[in-house]
XYZ file of C-alpha atoms in Angstrom:
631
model
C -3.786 -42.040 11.832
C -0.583 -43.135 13.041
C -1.220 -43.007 16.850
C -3.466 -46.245 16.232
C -0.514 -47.879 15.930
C 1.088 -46.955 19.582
C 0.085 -50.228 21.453
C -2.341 -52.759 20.676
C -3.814 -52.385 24.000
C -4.665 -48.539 23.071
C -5.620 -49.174 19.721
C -9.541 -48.988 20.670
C -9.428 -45.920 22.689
C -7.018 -44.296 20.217
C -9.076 -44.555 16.703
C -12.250 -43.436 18.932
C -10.206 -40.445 19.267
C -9.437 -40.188 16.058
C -12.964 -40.310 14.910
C -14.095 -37.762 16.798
C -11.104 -35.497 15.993
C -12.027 -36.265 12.237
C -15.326 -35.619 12.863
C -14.129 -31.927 14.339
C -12.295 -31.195 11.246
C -14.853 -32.247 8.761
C -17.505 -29.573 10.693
C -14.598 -26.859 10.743
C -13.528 -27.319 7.399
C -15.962 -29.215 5.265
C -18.374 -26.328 4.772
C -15.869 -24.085 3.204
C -15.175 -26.634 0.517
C -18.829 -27.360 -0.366
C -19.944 -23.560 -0.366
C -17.299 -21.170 -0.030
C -15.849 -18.932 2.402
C -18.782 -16.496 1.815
C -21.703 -18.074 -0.271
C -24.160 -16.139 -1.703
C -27.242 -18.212 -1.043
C -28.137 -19.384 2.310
C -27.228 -22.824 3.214
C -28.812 -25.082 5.074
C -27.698 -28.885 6.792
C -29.587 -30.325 3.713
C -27.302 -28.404 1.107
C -23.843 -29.822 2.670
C -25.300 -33.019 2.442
C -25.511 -32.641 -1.441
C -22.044 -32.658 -1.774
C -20.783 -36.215 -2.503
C -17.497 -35.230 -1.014
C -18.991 -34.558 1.948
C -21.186 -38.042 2.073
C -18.032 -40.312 1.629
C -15.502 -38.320 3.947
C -18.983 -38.182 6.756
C -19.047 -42.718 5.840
C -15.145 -42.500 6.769
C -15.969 -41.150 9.921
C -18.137 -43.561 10.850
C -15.947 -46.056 9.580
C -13.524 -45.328 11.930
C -15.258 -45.750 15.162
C -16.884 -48.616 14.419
C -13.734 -50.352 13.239
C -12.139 -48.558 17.167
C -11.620 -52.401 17.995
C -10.240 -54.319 15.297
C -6.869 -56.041 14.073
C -3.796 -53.407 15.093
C -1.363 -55.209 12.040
C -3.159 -52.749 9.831
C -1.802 -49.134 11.706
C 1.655 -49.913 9.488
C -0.074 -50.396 6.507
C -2.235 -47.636 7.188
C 0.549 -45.055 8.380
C 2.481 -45.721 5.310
C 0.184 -46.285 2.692
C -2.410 -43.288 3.718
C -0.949 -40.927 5.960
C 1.902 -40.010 4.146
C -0.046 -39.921 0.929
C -2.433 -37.710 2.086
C 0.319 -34.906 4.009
C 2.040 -35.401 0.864
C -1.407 -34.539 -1.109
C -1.977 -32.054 1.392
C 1.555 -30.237 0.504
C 1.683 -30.762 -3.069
C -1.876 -28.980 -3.527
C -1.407 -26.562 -1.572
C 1.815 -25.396 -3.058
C -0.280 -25.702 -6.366
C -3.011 -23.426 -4.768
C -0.798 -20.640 -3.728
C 0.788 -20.947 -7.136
C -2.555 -20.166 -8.872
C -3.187 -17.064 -6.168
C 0.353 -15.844 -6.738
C -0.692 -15.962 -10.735
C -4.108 -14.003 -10.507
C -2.226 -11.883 -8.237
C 0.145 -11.262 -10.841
C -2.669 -10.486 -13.682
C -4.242 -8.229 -11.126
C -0.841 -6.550 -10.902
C -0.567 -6.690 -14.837
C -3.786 -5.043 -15.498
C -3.338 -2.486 -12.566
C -0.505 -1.370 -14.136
C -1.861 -0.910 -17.847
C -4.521 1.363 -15.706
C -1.252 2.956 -14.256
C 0.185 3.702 -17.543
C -3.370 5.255 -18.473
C -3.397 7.524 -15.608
C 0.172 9.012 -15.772
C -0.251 9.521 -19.606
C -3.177 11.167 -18.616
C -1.214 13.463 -15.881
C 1.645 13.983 -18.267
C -0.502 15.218 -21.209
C -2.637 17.652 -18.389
C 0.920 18.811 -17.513
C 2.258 19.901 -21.104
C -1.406 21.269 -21.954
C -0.850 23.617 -18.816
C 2.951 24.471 -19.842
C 1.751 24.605 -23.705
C -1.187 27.435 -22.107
C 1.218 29.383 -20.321
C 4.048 29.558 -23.350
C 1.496 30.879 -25.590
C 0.198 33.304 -22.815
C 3.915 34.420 -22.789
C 4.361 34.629 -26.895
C 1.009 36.546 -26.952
C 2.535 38.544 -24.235
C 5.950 39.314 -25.921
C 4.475 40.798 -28.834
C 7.167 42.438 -31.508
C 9.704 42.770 -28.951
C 13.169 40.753 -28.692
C 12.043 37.897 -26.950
C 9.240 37.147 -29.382
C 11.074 34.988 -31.016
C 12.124 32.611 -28.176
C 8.701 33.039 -26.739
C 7.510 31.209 -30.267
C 9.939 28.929 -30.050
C 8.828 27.637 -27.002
C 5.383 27.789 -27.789
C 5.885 25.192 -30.251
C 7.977 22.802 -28.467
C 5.133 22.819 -25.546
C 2.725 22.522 -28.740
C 4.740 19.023 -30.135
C 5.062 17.760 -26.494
C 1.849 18.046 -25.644
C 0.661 16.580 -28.938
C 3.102 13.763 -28.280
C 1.655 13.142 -24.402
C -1.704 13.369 -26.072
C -1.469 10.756 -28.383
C 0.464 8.590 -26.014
C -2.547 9.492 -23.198
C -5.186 7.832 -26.243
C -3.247 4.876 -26.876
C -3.104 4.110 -23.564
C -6.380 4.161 -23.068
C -7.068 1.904 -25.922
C -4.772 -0.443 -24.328
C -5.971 0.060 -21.212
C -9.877 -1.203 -22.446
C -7.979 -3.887 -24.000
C -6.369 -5.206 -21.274
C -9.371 -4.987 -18.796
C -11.320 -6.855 -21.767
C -8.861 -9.720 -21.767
C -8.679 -9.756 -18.123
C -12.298 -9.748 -17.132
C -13.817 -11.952 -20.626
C -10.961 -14.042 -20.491
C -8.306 -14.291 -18.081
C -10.518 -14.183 -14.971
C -12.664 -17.277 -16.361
C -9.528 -19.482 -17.254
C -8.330 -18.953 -13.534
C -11.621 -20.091 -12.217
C -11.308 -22.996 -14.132
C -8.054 -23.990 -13.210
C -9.500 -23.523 -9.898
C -12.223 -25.925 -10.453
C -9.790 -28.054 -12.098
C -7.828 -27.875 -9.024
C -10.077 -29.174 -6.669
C -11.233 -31.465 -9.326
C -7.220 -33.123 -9.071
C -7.332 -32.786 -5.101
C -10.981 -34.721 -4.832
C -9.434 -37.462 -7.448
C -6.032 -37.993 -5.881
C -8.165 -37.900 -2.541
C -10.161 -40.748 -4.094
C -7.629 -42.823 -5.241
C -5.806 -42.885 -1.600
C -9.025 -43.614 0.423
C -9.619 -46.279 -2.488
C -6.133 -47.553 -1.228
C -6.957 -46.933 2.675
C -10.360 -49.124 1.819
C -8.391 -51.757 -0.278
C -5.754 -52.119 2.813
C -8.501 -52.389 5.358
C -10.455 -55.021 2.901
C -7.207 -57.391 3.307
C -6.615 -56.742 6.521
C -9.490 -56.354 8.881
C -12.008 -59.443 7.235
C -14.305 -58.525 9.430
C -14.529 -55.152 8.731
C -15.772 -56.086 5.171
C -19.119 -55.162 5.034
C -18.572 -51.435 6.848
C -15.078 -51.121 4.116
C -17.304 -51.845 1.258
C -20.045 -49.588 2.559
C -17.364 -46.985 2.841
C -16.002 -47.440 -0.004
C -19.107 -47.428 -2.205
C -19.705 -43.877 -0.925
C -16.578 -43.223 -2.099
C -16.763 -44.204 -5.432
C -20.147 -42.211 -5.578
C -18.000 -38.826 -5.498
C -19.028 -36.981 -8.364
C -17.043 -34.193 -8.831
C -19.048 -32.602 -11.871
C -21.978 -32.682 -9.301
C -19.862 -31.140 -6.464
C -19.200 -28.187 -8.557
C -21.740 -27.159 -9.883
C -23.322 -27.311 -6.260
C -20.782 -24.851 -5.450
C -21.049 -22.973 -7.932
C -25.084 -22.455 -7.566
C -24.021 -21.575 -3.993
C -21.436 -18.588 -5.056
C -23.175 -17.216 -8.347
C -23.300 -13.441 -8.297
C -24.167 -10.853 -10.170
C -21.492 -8.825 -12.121
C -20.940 -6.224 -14.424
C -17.764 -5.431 -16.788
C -16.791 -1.808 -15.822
C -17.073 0.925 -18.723
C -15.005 1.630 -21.240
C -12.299 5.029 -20.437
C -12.799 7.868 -22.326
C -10.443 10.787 -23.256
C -11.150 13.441 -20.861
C -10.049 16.663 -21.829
C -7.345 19.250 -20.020
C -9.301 21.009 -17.568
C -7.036 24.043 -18.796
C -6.421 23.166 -22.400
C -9.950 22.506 -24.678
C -9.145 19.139 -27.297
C -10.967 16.599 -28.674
C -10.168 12.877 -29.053
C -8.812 12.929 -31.961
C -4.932 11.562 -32.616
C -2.819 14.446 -33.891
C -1.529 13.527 -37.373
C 1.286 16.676 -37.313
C 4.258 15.864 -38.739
C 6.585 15.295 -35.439
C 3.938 13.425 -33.446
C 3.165 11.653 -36.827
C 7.098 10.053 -36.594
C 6.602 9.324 -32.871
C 3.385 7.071 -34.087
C 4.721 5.635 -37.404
C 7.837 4.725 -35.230
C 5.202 3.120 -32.677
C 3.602 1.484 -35.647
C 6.451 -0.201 -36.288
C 7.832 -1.551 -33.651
C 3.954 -3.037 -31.966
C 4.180 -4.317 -35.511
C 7.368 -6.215 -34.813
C 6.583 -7.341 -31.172
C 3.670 -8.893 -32.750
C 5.286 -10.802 -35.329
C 8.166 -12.047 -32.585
C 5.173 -13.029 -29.757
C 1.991 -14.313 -31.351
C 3.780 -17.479 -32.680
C 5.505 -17.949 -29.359
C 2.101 -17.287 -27.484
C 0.505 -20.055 -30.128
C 2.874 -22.298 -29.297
C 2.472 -22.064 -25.271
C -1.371 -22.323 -25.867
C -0.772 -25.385 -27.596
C 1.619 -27.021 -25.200
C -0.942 -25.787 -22.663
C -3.452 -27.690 -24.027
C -1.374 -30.834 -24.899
C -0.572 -31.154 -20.936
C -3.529 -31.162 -19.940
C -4.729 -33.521 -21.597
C -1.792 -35.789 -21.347
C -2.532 -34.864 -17.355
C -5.624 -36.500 -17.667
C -4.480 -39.737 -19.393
C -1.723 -40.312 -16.663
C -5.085 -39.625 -14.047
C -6.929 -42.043 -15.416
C -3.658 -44.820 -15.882
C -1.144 -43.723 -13.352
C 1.445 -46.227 -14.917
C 1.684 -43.661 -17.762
C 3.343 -41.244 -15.647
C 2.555 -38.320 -13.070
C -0.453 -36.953 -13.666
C 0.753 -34.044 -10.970
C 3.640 -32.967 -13.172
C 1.835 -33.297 -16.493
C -0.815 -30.975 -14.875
C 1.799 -28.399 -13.267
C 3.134 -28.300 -16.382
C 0.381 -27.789 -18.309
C -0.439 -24.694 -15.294
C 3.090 -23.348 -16.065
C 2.790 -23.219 -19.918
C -0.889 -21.325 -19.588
C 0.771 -19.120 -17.681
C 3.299 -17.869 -19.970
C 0.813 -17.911 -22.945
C -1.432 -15.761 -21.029
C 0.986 -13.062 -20.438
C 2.171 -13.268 -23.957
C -1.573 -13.105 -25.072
C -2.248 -10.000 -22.706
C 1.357 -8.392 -24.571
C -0.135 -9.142 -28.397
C -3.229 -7.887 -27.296
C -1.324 -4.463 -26.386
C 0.718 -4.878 -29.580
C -2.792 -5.420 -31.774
C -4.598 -2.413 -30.302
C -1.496 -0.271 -30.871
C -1.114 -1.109 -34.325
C -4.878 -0.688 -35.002
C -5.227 2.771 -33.706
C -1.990 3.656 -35.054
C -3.110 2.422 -37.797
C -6.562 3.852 -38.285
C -5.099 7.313 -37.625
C -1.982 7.464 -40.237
C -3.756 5.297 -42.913
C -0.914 3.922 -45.185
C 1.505 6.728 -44.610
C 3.900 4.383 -41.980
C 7.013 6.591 -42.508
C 10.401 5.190 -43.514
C 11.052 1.588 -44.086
C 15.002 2.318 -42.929
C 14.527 2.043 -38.521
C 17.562 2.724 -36.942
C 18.955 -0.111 -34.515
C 18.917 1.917 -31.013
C 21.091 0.139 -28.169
C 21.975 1.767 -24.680
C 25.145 3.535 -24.899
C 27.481 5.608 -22.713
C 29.295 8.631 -23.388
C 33.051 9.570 -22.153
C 32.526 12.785 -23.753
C 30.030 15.510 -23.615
C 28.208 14.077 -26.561
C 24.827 16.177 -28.597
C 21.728 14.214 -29.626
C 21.552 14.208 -32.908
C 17.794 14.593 -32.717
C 17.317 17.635 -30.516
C 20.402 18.842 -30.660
C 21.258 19.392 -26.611
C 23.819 17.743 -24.777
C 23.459 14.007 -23.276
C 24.094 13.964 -19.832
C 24.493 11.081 -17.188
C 26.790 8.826 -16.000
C 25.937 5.337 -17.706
C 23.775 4.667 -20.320
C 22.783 7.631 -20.815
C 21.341 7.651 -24.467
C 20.963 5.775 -27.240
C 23.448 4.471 -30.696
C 22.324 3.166 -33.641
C 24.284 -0.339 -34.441
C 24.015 0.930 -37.987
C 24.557 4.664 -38.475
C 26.347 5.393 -35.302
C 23.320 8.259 -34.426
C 23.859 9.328 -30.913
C 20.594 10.253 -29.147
C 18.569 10.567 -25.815
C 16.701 7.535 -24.312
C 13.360 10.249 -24.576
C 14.354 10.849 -28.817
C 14.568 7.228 -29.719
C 10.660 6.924 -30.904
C 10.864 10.487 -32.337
C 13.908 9.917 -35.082
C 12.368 9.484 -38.279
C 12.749 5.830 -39.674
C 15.728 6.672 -42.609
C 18.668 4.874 -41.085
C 21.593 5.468 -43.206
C 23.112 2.035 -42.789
C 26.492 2.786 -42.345
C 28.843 4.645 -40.646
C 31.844 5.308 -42.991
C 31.369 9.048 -44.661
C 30.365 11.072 -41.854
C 28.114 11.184 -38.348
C 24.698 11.167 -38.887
C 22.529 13.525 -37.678
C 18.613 14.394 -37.445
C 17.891 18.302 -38.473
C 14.976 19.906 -36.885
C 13.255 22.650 -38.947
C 10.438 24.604 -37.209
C 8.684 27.362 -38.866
C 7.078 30.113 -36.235
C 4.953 28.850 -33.904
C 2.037 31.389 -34.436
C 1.583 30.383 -37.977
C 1.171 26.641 -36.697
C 3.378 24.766 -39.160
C 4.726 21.707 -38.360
C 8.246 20.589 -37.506
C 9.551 19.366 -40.444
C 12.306 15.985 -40.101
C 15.157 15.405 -42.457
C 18.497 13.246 -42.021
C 21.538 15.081 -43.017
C 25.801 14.133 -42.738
C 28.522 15.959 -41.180
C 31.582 15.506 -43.231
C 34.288 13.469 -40.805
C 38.088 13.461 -41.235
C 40.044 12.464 -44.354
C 40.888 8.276 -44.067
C 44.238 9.355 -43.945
C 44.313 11.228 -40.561
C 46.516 9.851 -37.497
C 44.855 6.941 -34.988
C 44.062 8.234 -31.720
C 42.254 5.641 -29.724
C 42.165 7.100 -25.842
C 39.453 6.760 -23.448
C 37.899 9.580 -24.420
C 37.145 8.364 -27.977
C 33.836 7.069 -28.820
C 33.245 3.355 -29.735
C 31.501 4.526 -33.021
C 34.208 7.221 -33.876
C 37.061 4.594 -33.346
C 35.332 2.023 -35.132
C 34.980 4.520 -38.636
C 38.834 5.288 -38.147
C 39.627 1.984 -37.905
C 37.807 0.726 -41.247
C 39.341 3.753 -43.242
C 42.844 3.213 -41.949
C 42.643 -0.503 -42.575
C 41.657 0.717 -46.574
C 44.732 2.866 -46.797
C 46.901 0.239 -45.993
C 45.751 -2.642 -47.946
C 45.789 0.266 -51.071
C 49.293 1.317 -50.081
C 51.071 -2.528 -49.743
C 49.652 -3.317 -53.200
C 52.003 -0.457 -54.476
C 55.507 0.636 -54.735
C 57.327 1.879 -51.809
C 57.788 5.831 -51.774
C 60.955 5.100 -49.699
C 62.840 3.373 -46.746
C 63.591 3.442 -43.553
C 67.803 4.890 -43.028
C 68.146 4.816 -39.256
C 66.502 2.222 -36.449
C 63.821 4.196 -35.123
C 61.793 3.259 -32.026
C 58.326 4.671 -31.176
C 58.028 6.780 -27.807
C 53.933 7.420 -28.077
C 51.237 5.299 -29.532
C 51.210 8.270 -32.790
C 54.557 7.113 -33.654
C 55.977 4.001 -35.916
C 58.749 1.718 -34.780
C 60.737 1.268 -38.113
C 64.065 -1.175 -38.854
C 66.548 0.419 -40.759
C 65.884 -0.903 -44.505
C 62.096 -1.397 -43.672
C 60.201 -0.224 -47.315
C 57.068 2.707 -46.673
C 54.753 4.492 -48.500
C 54.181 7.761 -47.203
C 50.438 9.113 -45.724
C 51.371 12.928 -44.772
C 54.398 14.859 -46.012
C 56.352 16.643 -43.760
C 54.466 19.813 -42.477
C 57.128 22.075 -41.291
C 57.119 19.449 -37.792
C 60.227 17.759 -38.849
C 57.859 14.702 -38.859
C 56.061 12.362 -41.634
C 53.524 9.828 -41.404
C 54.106 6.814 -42.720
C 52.891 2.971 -43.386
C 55.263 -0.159 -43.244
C 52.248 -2.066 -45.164
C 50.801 -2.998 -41.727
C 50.410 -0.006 -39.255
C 51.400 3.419 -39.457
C 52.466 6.296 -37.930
C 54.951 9.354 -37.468
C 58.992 8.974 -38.295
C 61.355 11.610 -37.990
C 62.170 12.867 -41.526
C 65.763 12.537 -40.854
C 65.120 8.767 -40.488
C 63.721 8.591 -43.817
C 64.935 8.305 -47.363
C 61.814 8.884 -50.041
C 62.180 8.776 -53.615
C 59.046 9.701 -54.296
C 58.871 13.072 -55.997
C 56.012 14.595 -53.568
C 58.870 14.436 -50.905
C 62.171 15.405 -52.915
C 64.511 17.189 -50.883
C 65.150 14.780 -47.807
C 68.454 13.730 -47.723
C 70.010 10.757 -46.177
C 72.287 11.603 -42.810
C 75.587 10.367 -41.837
C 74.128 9.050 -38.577
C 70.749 9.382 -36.635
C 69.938 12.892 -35.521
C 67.845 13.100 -33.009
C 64.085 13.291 -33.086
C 63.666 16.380 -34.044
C 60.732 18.617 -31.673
C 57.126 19.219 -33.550
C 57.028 22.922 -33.924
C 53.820 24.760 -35.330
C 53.290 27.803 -37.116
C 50.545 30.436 -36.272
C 47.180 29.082 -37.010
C 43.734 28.449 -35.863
C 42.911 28.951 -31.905
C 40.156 27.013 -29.722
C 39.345 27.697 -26.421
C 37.921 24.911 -23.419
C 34.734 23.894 -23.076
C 35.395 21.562 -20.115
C 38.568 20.654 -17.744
C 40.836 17.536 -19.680
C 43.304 15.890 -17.603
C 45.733 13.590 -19.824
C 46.081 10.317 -19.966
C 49.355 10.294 -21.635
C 52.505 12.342 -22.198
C 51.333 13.022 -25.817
C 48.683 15.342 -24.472
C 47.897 18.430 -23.781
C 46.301 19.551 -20.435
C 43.233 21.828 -20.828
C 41.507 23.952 -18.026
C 37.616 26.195 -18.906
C 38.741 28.972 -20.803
C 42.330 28.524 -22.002
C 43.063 28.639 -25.441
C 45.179 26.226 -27.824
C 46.804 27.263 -31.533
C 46.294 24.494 -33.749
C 49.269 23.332 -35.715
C 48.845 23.704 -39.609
C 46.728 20.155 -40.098
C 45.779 19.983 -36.290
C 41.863 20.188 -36.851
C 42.298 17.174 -39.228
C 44.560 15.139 -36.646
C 42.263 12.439 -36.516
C 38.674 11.463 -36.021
C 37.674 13.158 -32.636
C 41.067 14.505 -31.796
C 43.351 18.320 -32.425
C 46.869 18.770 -32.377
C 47.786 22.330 -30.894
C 50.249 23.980 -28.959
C 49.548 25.456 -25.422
C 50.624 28.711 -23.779
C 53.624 27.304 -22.206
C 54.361 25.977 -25.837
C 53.691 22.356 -25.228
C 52.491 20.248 -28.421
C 49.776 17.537 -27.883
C 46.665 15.887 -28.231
C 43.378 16.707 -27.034
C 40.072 15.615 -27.712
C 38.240 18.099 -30.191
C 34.610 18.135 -28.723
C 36.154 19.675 -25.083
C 37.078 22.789 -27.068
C 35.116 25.384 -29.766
C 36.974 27.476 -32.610
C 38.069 30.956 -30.999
């Protein structure tokens, strides 16, 4: 448009050019907007002349080279007013358009990888049917012999897993039908109507410029009137309803919603469809149950609420269409895009959530397990660290398992689902565990669940808090020190302080002379007592200390300060190394695979997660108690 407004003498030749070059792209491009890209029906001349669109953008055309001669003042009206409208129409669209093909390509990729999930259940559970087949081959195999009993072992452990890949191989394929049923009755049709709707806001916003272009040429071409109100009345006669449906009737096709999956058996292990109900694979689904259950209840309302706001745009969109002084009908209506598009991935997650929680429960009637979940979070370990559900050894080098916020359970990322829902709640009085009782595998019992404590150390053993210690086990030592001492500054003093003494290691308590204690540990034989100023405590030499209380009768007060005296042990319990420990401070001990340690008298109670031994070159320290086992 704008090189009608290079000269006035040119301006004839020029918008002859134009015309035909419009008439070029209305051929090229014209038919792909009235009947596709690859109609179904044949189409004749007579069909693209159906299309209204078509009608008033052919009477523009003509427009233009009949008007080849007229009044040039209009080219700056014209480039303004129409040609920037329309590149910026162009633009705006199309970014709109690739936004909607970016979205279906996204549901596409959605539902693909439901079918995904489908398939490699489906692979997994072939897998432990195979593995399950060959352990029982073996325990049939073994017979009386010594390795019966591991053969049966491991017979049932293929038996749970592949119960537990089963069950996850039939819920996936109930959410698999689910999600091709949302995406084929339901997803599929909204896109084609925000297609339609689409075109519907490019043909109005279209309309509305030319409208402009035909206003601007009224005004300023007078002579052009009759041909601008021709043009225009074609124009007006766009009916976009019609246009539709005329595409439409040109791309109708048959189609037919693909079956429903099936379970399809192992080819190497005969089962039927059926969910096992055994008690291990029973925890994995009543743990399932659960938490669909709560995904549900956090995402419907949210999905509600995006439909709604959905809805609410769009028709706001239209209002600002029809009265453009409201406000942008392009926003409103990109808006309104972006809102269904978050609903209808929220929809497609209920839907998962929903068919979860009805085969779930269909299959374990009202028997949902405990009402107690633990909180699971990703967790690290510093320290070779045992699931508490299987009982092996978490390895990795970040995140590596799973803690529960509540009971401090350590597990792996692959027990989470199979802990049975009977969260203890807290984590003073001991580290929780989950037991695993199996009967023998050949008389097909069930593995039976129960949640059991391991007694920790007395509230009254020594801090450690290195690197080594885990958050949980620091955090349990913490809460029962902090109970000592608020107990102990309530009472009388068991004694004070005679000499200044200042703390070399973090185990020890910097004390003023005259400072009031209570005592926490007697002396042992170490020369050594713990003690609490009211606020921390910690080890003083007993020399430094004067304590009336009876429990300690025989120290005596010194003419001046010995020195602190060394913490000698007596013969007691040995450990050897599990694993290499270097220190991290002079306090401890140095451990290589295979040495062994002598525990001092109270050294397995040193503190939560920590011994107190002496070494072969008859160094005393520290060293973390889960590196080592009892010799």
């Amino acid at each position: 448009m704008r090189e009608r407004a290079a000269v006035e003498v040119q301006y004839s030749k020029s918008l002859q050019v134009i015309a035909k070059k419009a008439e070029k792209l209305l051929q090229q491009h014209m038919g792909g907007a009235v009947m596709g890209d690859t109609p179904s029906k044949g189409v004749t001349e007579d069909v693209v002349n159906r299309s209204t669109l078509h009608t008033a953008l052919s009477s523009l055309v003509d427009a233009l080279d009949r008007t080849a001669q007229e009044h040039m003042s209009f080219s700056e009206v014209l480039s303004i007013q129409v040609a920037d409208d329309l590149k910026a129409l162009a633009k705006k669209k199309e970014e709109t358009r690739k936004k909607h093909s970016s979205f279906y390509a996204k549901l596409v990729n959605d539902r693909d990888a439901v079918y995904n999930g489908r398939i490699k259940a489906q692979s997994k559970y072939y897998s432990h049917c195979e593995e399950f087949e060959s352990s029982r081959q073996k325990q049939e195999r073994a017979g009386d012999d010594k390795h019966a009993q591991r053969a049966a072992k491991q017979a049932e452990d293929s038996q749970t897993s592949m119960l537990d890949a089963k069950n996850t191989y039939l819920i996936g394929i109930s959410v698999s039908n689910r999600a091709k049923e949302k995406f084929y009755e339901s997803s599929v049709h909204e896109i084609e109507n925000q297609y339609q709707l689409l075109q519907t806001s490019i043909t109005s916003r279209l309309s509305y410029i030319l409208s402009n272009y035909c206003a601007f040429t009224s005004s300023h071409l007078s002579t052009l009137t009759s041909t601008v109100n021709g043009l225009q009345t074609k124009i007006q006669e766009i009916d976009y309803v019609a246009d539709d449906e005329l595409f439409v009737e040109l791309n109708r096709r048959p189609f037919t919603i693909p079956n429903d999956w099936a379970f399809e058996p192992c080819p190497t292990f005969y089962d039927t469809p059926e969910i096992s109900l055994e008690p291990e694979p029973k925890v994995l689904l009543q743990n399932k149950l659960a938490r669909a259950q709560g995904k549900l209840a956090e995402n419907r309302p949210i999905q509600k609420a995006k439909d709604a706001e959905a809805n609410r745009l769009r028709d706001l969109s239209v209002k600002y269409a029809d009265d453009p002084n409201l406000g942008s009908a392009d926003t409103a209506l990109d808006d309104a895009f972006e809102a269904f598009h978050a609903a209808s991935q929220l929809d497609l997650a209920c839907a998962v959530y929903e068919e979860e929680v009805q085969v779930i429960s269909e299959a374990v009637g009202g028997d949902v397990g405990g009402q107690a979940p633990h909180m699971f979070k990703d967790a690290s370990f510093a320290v070779p660290t045992t699931c508490g559900f299987c009982q092996s050894s978490i390895w990795g080098l970040s995140k590596q398992g799973k803690t529960c916020k509540k009971c401090g359970l350590c597990v792996h990322a692959k027990c989470e689902l199979k802990v049975p829902a009977e969260c203890r709640g807290t984590k003073e009085g001991g580290t929780p565990t989950v037991a695993r009782m199996k009967s023998s595998a050949t008389k097909g019992h069930a593995a039976k669940l129960s949640v059991s404590t391991v007694p920790s150390s007395s509230s009254s053993s020594l801090q450690k808090t290195p690197s080594t210690m885990s958050s949980a086990s620091s955090h349990s030592f913490a809460k029962s020190q902090g109970a000592f001492i608020t107990s102990a500054s309530g009472s009388e003093p068991d004694g004070t302080v005679v000499f200044d003494f200042t703390a070399s290691s973090t185990f020890e308590l910097t004390a003023s002379a005259g400072t009031p204690v209570w005592l926490v540990d007697g002396d042992d034989g170490s020369g050594w007592m713990k003690v609490s100023d009211g606020t921390k405590e910690g080890l003083v030499p007993s020399a430094y200390l004067k304590i009336t209380a009876p429990a300690a009768s025989g120290t005596t007060k010194k003419a001046k300060p010995p020195p602190p005296p060394g913490r000698g042990t007596r013969p007691g319990k040995k450990v050897r190394a599990l694993y290499d420990y270097a220190p991290q401070g002079d306090d401890e001990l140095s451990l290589t695979v295979g040495c062994t340690v002598t525990l001092t008298p109270t050294g397995d109670a040193y503190a939560e997660g920590w011994y107190e031994g002496v070494d072969s070159q008859g160094k005393q320290g520290v060293f973390p108690s889960n590196y080592v086992e009892m010799v």
